GROMACS .gro file of C-alpha atoms in nm:
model
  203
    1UNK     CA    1   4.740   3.244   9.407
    2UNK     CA    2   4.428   3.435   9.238
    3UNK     CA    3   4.110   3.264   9.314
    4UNK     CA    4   4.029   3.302   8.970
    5UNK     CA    5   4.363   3.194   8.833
    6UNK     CA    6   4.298   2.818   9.044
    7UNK     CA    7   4.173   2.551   8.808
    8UNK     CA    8   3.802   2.419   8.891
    9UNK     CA    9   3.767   2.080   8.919
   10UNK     CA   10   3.430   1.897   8.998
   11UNK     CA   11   3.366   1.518   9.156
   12UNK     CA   12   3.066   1.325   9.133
   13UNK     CA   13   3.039   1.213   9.464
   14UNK     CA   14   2.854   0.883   9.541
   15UNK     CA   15   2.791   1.052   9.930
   16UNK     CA   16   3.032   1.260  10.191
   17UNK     CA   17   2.966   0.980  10.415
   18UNK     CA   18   3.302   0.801  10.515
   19UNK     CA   19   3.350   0.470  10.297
   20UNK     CA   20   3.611   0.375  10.028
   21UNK     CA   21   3.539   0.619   9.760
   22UNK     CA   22   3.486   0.937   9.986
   23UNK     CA   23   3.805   0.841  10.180
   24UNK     CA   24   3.983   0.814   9.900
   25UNK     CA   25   3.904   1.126   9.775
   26UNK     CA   26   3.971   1.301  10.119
   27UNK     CA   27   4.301   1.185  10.107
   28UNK     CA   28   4.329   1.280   9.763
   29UNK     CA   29   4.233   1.634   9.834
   30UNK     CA   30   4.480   1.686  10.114
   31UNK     CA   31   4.799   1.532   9.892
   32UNK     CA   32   4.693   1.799   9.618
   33UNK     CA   33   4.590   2.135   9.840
   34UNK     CA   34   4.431   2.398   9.708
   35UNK     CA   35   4.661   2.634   9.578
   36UNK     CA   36   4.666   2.575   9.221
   37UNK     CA   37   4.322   2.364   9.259
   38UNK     CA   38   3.911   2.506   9.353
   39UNK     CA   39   3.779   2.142   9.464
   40UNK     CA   40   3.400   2.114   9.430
   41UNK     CA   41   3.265   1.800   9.516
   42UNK     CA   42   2.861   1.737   9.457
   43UNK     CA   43   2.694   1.457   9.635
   44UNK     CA   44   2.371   1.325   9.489
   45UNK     CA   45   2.299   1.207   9.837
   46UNK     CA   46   2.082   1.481  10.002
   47UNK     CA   47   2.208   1.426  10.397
   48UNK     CA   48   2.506   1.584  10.518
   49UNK     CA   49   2.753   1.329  10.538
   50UNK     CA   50   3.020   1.254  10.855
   51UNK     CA   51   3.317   1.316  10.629
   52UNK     CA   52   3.113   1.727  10.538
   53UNK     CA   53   3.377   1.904  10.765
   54UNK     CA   54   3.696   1.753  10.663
   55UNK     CA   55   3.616   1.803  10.320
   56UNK     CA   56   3.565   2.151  10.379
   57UNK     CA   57   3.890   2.174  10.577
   58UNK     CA   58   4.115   2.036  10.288
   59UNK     CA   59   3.941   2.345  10.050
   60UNK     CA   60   3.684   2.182   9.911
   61UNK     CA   61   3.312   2.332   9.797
   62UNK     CA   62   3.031   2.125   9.898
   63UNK     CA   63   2.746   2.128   9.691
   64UNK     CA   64   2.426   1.856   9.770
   65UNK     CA   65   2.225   1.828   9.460
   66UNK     CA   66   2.035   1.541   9.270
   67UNK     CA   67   2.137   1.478   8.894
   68UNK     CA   68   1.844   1.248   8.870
   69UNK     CA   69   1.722   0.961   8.640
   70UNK     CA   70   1.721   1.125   8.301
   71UNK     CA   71   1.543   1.457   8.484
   72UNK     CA   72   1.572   1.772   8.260
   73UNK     CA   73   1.565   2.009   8.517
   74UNK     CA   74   1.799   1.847   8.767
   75UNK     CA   75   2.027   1.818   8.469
   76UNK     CA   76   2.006   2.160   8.382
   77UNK     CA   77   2.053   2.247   8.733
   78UNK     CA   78   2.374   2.060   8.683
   79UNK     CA   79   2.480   2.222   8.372
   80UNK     CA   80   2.382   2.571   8.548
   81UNK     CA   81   2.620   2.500   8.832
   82UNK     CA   82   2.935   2.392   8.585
   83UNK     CA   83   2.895   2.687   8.414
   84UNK     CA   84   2.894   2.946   8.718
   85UNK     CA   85   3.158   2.741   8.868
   86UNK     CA   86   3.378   2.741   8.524
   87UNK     CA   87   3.437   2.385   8.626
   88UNK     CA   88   3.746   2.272   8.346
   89UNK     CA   89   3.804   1.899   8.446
   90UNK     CA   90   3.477   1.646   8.607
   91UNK     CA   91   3.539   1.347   8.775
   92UNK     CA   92   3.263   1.075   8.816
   93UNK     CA   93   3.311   0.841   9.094
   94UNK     CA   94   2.957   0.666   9.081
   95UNK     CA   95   3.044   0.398   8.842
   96UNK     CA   96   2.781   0.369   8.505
   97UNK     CA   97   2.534   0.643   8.692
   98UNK     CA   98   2.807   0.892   8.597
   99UNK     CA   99   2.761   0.873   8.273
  100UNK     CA  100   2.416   1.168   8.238
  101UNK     CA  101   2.695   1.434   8.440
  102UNK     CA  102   2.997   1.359   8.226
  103UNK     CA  103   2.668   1.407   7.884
  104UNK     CA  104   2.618   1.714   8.060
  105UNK     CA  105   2.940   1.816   8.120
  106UNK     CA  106   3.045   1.786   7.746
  107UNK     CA  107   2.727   1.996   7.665
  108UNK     CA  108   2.822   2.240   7.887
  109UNK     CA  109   3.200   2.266   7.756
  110UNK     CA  110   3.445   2.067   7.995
  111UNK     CA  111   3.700   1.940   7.786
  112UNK     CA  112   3.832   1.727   8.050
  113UNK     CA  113   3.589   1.443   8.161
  114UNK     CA  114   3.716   1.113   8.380
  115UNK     CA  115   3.450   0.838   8.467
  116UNK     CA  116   3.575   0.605   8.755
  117UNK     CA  117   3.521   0.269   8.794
  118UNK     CA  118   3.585   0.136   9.153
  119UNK     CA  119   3.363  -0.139   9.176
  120UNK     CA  120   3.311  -0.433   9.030
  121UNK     CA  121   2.937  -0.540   9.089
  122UNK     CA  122   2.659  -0.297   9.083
  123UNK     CA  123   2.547  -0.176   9.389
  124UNK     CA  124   2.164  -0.185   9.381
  125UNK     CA  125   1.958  -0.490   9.324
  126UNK     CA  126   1.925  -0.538   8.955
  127UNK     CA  127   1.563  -0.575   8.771
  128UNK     CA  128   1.520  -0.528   8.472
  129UNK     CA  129   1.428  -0.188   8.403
  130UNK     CA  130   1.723  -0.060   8.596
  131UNK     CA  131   1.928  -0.285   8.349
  132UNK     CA  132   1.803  -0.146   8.132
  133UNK     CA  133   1.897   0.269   8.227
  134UNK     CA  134   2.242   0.074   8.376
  135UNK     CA  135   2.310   0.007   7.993
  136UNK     CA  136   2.231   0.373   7.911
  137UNK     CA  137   2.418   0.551   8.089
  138UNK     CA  138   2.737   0.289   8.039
  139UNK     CA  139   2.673   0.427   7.692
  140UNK     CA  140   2.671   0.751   7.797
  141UNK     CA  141   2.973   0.765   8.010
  142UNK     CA  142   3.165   0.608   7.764
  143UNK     CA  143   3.049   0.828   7.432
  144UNK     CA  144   3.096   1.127   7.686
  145UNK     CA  145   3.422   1.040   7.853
  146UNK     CA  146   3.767   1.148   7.770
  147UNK     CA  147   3.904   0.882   7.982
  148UNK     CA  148   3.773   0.597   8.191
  149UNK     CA  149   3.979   0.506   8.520
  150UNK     CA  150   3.947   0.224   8.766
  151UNK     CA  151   4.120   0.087   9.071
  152UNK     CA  152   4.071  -0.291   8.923
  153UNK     CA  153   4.132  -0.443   8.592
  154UNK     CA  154   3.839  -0.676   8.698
  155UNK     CA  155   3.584  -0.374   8.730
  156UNK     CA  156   3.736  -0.168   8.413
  157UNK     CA  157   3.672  -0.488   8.202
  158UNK     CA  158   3.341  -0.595   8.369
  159UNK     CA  159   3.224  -0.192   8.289
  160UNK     CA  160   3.324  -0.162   7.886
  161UNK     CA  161   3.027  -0.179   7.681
  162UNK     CA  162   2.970  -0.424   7.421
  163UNK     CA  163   3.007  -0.157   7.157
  164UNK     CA  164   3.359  -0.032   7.027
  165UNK     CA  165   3.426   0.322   7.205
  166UNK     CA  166   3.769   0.485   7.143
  167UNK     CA  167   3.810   0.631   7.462
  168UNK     CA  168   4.147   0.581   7.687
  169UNK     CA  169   4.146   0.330   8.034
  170UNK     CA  170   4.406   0.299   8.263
  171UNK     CA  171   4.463   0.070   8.597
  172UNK     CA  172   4.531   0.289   8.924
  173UNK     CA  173   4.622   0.059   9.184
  174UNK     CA  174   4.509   0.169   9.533
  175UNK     CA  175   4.834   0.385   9.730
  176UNK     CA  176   4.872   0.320  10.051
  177UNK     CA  177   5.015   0.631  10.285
  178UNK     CA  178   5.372   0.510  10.388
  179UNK     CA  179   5.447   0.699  10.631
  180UNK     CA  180   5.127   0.607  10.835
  181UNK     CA  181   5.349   0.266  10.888
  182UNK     CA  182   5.693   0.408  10.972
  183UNK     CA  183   5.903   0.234  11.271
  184UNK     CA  184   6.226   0.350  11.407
  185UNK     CA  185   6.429   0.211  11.135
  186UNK     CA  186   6.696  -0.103  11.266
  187UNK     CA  187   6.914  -0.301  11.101
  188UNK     CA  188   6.843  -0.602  10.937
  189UNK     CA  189   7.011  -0.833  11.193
  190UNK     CA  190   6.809  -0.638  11.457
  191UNK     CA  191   6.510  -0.729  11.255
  192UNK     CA  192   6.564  -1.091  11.194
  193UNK     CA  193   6.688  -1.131  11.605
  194UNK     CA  194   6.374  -0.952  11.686
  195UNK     CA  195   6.095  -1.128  11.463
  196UNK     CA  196   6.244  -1.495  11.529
  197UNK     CA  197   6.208  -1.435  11.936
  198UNK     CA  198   5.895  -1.309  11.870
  199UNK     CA  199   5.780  -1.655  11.654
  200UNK     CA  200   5.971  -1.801  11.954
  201UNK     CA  201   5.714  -1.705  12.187
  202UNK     CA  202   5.439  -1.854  11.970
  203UNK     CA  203   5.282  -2.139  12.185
   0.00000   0.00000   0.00000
């Protein structure tokens, strides 16, 4: 397929380092291809993570660049880049922070805008100035979101503002790759034969 005809889709990465969220993704990436699909994935985090390579293997565009704290030119830098890149759909995996991309994102035209939740407690030590900006761009993300995902019930509920926001949530329980557990298949007498010798060998 056309490069041009391939939708562009952008995450807000929290880093390309390997941990749950940039794992996730990577898996994510290789399940969709990039036929139909022109992954971009931006990671506020300036060092070049371990997972860099494989991301690039399963199609993806790499771009490091700080958003900032409520920066104008960062954000515009931002804006700049989702316009070149015609990105049509943004995904925000860095909880509340993702709030100023998805603001910028709607300024810049993306009609589809996801925020992620997949966390449940914040992960810097809270004062209270960054309360504070935490409650601000919660605002943000959900005024600027066209839906709001999570992996937890717990950390969808523990993210909704105060405030009444219209904006669509759904639960997406974490998959697990089958066939990274598949045994010669037996028979269920085979199985029960060979799991009660094995408790028989418990001491």
């Amino acid at each position: 397929m056309q490069k041009n005809l391939r939708k562009s889709i952008l995450f807000i990465m929290p880093s390309l380092s390997a941990g749950g969220t940039e794992n996730y993704v990577l898996r994510f990436l290789k399940h969709a291809g990039s036929d139909n699909y022109r992954w971009h994935l931006l990671s506020p985090d300036q060092v070049r993570g371990d997972l860099h390579d494989l991301f690039e293997a399963a199609g993806a565009t790499i771009h490091y660049q700080s958003i900032g704290y409520l920066n104008p030119l960062k954000l515009f830098q931002l804006y700049r880049l989702i316009r070149k890149e015609r990105i049509k759909t943004i995904c925000t995996f860095t909880g509340n922070f993702g709030g100023l991309a998805l603001a910028v994102a709607r300024t810049a035209g993306v009609k589809s805008r996801i925020g992620w939740y997949r966390a449940t407690e914040p992960a810097y030590r809270p004062t209270f100035l960054r309360k504070i900006y935490d409650k601000l761009v919660n605002r943000l993300l959900w005024s600027n979101a066209t839906y709001v995902l999570s992996n937890s019930k717990v950390a969808l509920e523990r993210n909704q503002p105060q405030i009444a926001i219209n904006c669509p949530t759904q639960v997406i329980d974490n998959g697990v790759d089958a066939s990274l557990f598949k045994i010669d298949e037996i028979s269920k007498d085979q199985a029960k034969r060979h799991l009660k010798a094995a408790a028989d060998t418990v001491q």
